[in-house]
Short mmCIF file of C-alpha atoms and ligand atoms in Angstrom, two decimals:
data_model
loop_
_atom_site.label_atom_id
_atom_site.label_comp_id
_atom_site.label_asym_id
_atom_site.label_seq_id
_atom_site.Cartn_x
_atom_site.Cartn_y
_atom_site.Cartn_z
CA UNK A 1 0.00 0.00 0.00
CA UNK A 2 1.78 3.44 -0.97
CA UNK A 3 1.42 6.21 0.90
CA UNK A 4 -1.71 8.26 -0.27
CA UNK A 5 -3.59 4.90 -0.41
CA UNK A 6 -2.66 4.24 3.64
CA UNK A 7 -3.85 7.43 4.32
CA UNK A 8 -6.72 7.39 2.65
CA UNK A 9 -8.00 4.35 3.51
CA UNK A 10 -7.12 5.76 7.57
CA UNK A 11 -9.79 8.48 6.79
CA UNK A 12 -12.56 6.57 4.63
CA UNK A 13 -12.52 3.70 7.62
CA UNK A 14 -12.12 4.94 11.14
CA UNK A 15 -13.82 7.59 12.95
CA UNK A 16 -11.12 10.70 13.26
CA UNK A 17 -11.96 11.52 16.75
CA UNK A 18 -10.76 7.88 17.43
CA UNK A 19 -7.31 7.71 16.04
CA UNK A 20 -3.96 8.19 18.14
CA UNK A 21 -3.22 11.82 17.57
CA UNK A 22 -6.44 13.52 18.00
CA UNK A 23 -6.70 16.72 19.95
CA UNK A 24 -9.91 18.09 20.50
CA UNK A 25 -7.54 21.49 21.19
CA UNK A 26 -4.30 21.47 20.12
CA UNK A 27 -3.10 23.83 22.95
CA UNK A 28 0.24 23.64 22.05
CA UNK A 29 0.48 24.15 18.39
CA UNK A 30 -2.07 27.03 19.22
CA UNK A 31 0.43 28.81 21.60
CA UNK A 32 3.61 28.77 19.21
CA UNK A 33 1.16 29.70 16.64
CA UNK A 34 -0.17 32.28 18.70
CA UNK A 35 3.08 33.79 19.55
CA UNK A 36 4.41 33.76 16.29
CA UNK A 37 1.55 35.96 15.42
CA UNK A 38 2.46 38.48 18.15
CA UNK A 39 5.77 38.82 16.08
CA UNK A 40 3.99 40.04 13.26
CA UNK A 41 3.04 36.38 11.01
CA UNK A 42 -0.10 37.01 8.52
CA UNK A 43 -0.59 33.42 6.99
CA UNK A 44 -0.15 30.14 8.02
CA UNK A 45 0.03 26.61 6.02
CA UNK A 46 -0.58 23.28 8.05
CA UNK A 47 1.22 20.79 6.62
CA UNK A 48 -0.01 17.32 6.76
CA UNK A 49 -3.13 18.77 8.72
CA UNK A 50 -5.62 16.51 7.87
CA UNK A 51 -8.72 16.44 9.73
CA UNK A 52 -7.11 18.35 12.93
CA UNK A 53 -9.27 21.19 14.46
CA UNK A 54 -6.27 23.40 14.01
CA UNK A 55 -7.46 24.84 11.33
CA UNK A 56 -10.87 26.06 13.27
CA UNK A 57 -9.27 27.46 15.82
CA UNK A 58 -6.54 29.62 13.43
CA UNK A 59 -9.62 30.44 11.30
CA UNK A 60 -10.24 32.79 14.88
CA UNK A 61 -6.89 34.81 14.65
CA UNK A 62 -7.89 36.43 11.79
CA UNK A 63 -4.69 35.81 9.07
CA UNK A 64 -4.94 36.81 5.67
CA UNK A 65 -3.69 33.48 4.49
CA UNK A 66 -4.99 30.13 5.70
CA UNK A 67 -4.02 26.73 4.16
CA UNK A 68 -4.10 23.36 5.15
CA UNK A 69 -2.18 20.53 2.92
CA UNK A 70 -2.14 16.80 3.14
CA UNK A 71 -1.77 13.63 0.87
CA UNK A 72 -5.50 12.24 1.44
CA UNK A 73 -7.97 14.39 0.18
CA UNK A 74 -10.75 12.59 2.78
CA UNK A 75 -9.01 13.91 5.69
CA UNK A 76 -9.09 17.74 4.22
CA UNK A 77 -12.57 16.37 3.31
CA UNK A 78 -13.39 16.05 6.91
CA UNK A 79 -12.52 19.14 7.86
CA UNK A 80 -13.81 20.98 5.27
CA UNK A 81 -17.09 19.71 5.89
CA UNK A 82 -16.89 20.09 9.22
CA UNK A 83 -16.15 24.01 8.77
CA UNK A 84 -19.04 24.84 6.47
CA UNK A 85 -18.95 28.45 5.29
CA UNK A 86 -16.15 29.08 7.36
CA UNK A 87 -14.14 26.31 5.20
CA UNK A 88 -14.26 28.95 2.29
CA UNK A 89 -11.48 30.95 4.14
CA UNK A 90 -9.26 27.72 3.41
CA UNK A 91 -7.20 26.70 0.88
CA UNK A 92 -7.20 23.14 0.59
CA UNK A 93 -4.06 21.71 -1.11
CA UNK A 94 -4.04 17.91 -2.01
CA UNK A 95 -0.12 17.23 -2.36
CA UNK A 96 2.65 15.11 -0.59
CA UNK A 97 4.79 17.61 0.96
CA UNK A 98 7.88 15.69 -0.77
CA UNK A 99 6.83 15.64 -3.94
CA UNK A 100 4.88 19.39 -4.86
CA UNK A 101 6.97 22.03 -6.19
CA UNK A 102 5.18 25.22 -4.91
CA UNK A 103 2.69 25.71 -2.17
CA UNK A 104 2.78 29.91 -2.29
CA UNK A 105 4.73 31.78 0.56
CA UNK A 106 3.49 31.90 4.39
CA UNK A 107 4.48 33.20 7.22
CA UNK A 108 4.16 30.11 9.74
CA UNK A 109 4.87 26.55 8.24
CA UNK A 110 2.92 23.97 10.97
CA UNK A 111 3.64 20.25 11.32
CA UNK A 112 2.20 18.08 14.06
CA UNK A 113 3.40 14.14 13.08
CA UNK A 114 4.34 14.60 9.55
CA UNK A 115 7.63 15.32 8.89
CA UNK A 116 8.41 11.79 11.63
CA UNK A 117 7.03 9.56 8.68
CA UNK A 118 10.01 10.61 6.95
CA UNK A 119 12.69 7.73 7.06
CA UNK A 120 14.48 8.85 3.73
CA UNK A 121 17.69 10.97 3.67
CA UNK A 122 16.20 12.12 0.10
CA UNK A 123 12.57 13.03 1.23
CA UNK A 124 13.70 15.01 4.51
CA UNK A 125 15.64 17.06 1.90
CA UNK A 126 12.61 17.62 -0.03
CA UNK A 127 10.16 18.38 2.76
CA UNK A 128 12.83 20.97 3.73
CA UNK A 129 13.64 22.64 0.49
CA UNK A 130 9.96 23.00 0.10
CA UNK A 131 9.69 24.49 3.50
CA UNK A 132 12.89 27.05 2.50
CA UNK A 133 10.97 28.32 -0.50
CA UNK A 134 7.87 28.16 1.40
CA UNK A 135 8.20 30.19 4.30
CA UNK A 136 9.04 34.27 4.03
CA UNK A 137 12.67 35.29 5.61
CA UNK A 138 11.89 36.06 9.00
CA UNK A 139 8.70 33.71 9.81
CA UNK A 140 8.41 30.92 11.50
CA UNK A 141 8.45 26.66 11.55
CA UNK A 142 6.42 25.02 14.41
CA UNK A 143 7.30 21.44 14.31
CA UNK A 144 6.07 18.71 16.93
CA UNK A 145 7.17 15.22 16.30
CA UNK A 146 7.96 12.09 18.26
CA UNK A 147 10.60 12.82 20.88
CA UNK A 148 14.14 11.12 21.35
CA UNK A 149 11.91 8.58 23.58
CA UNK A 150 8.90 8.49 21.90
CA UNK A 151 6.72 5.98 20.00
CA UNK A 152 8.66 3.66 17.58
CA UNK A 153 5.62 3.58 15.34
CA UNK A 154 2.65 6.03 13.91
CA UNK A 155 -0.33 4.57 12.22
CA UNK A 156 1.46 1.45 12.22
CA UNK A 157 3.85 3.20 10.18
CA UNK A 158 7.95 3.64 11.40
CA UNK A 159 8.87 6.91 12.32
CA UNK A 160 12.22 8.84 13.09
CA UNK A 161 12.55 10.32 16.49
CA UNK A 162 14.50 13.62 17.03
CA UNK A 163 15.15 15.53 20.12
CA UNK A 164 15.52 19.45 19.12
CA UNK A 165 19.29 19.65 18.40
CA UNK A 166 18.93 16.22 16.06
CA UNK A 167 15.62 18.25 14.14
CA UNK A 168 17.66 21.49 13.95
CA UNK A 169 20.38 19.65 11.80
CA UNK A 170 17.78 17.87 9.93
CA UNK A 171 15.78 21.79 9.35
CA UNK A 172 19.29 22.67 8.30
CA UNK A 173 20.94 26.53 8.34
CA UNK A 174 18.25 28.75 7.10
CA UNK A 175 15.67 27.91 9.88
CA UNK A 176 17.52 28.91 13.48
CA UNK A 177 15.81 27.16 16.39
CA UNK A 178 14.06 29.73 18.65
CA UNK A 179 12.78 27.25 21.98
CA UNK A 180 11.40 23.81 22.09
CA UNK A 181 9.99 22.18 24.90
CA UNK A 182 8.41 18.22 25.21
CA UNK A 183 4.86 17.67 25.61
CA UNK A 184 3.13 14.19 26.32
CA UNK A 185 -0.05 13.22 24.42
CA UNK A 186 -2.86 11.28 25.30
CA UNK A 187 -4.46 9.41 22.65
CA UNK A 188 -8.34 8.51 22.36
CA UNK A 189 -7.71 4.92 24.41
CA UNK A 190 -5.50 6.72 26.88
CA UNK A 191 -1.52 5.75 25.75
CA UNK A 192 1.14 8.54 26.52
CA UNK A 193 3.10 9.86 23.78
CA UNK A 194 5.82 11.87 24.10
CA UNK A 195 6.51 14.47 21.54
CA UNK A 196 9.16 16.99 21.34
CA UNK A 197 7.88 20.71 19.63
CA UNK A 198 10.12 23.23 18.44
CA UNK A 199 9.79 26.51 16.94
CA UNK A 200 11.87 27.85 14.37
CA UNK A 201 12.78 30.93 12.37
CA UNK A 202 13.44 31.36 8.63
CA UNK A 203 16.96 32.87 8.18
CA UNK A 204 17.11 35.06 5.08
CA UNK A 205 19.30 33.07 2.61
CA UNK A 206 22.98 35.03 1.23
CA UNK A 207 21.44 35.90 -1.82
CA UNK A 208 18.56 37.42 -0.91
CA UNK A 209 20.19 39.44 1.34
CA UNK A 210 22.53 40.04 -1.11
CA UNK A 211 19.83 41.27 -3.12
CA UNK A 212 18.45 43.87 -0.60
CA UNK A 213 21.63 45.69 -0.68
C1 SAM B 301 -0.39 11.51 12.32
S1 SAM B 301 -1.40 12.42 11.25
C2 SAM B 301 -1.33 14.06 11.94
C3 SAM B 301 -2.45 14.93 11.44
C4 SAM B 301 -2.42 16.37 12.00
N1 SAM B 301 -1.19 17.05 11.70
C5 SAM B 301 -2.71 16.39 13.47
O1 SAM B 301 -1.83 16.75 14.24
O2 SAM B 301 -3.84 16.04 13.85
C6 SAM B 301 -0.35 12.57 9.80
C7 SAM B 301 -1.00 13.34 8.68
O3 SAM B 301 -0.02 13.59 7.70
C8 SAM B 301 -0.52 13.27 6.42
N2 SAM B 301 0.66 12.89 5.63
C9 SAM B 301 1.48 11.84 5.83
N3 SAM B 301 2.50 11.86 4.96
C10 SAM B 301 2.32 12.96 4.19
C11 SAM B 301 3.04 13.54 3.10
N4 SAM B 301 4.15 12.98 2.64
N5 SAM B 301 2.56 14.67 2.54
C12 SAM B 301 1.43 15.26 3.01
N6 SAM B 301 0.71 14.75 4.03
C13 SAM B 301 1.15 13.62 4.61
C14 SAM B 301 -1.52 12.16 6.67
O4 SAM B 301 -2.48 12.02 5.66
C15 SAM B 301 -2.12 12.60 7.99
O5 SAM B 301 -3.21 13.47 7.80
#
């Protein structure tokens, strides 16, 4: 089963509210969101956002720019549906973050449990170059993904772990990590997870600051 067809097949057969990483408030996405804000962000893309209420609580901070991408179009579905009129305000991008070319430019790039599923040298450097072009000089990353210790597995899928110093390297030299901090999830049946978040900012590359000379 590739990977579109796994996660499609996750959100045509089992009730969203039920699987592992469900958050009826993501509380701490929302605060590293929130802050970035309060230094000035206007947009925001979750990335691999599926059916999470993120999106209907960022809807409420007023952005000029909301957009929420993942590989299976049911779990945008979901959401969208689940939005109504306010769903309008979204763009709704069907992509895998390793494979599209262009997404636009935001100010805040968010991943909860995405960028984990990534076991390739070759698709973390995709997911990042994407990210590079994505987000504006001077906005921000907010990643959350397995800790050092964390879960071994995700949707019965293997994952790589990072602690923050391991996920800088990985981000690479134009995103400069700001704070992180670990944070244990609950699922639905009541297993701990341990995640590690991390904000980030975009560096301006050389040659655009080159440019602005
Ligand atoms: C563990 S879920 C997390 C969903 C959401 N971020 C949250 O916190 O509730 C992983 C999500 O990433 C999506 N996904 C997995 N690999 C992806 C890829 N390569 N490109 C885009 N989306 C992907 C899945 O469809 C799923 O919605």
């Amino acid at each position: 089963m590739d990977r579109t067809e796994h996660w499609e097949t996750l959100y045509t057969t089992r009730d969203d509210t039920r699987v592992g990483w469900f958050e009826p408030v993501p509380t701490v996405s929302l605060r590293r969101i929130r802050e970035a804000v309060e230094a000035g962000a206007r947009s925001l893309i979750d990335v691999g956002g599926g059916s999470s209420r993120l999106v209907d609580h960022v809807l409420e901070l007023g952005l000029d720019r909301v957009a929420v991408l993942d590989v299976a179009e049911h779990g945008l579905e979901i959401a969208r549906k689940r939005l109504g009129e306010r769903g309008r305000a979204v763009e709704w991008i069907v992509a895998d973050v390793t494979e599209v070319d262009d997404v636009g430019r935001f100010d805040i790039w968010h991943d909860r449990a995405v960028f984990h599923f990534l076991t390739s040298d070759e698709e973390r450097a995709r997911y990042v170059a994407l990210a590079e072009r994505t987000v504006r000089p001077g906005g921000f990353a907010v990643m959350a993904t397995f800790a050092a210790d964390g879960p071994e597995q995700c949707s019965g899928l293997p994952v790589c772990r990072y602690d923050p110093a391991e996920l800088a390297r990985q981000c690479g030299p134009n995103f400069e990590l700001l704070d992180s901090e670990r944070y244990v999830h609950t699922t639905p049946r009541g297993v701990e997870q341990r995640f590690a978040y991390s904000t980030f900012r975009r560096l301006a590359p050389d040659r655009e600051l080159v440019g602005a000379s």
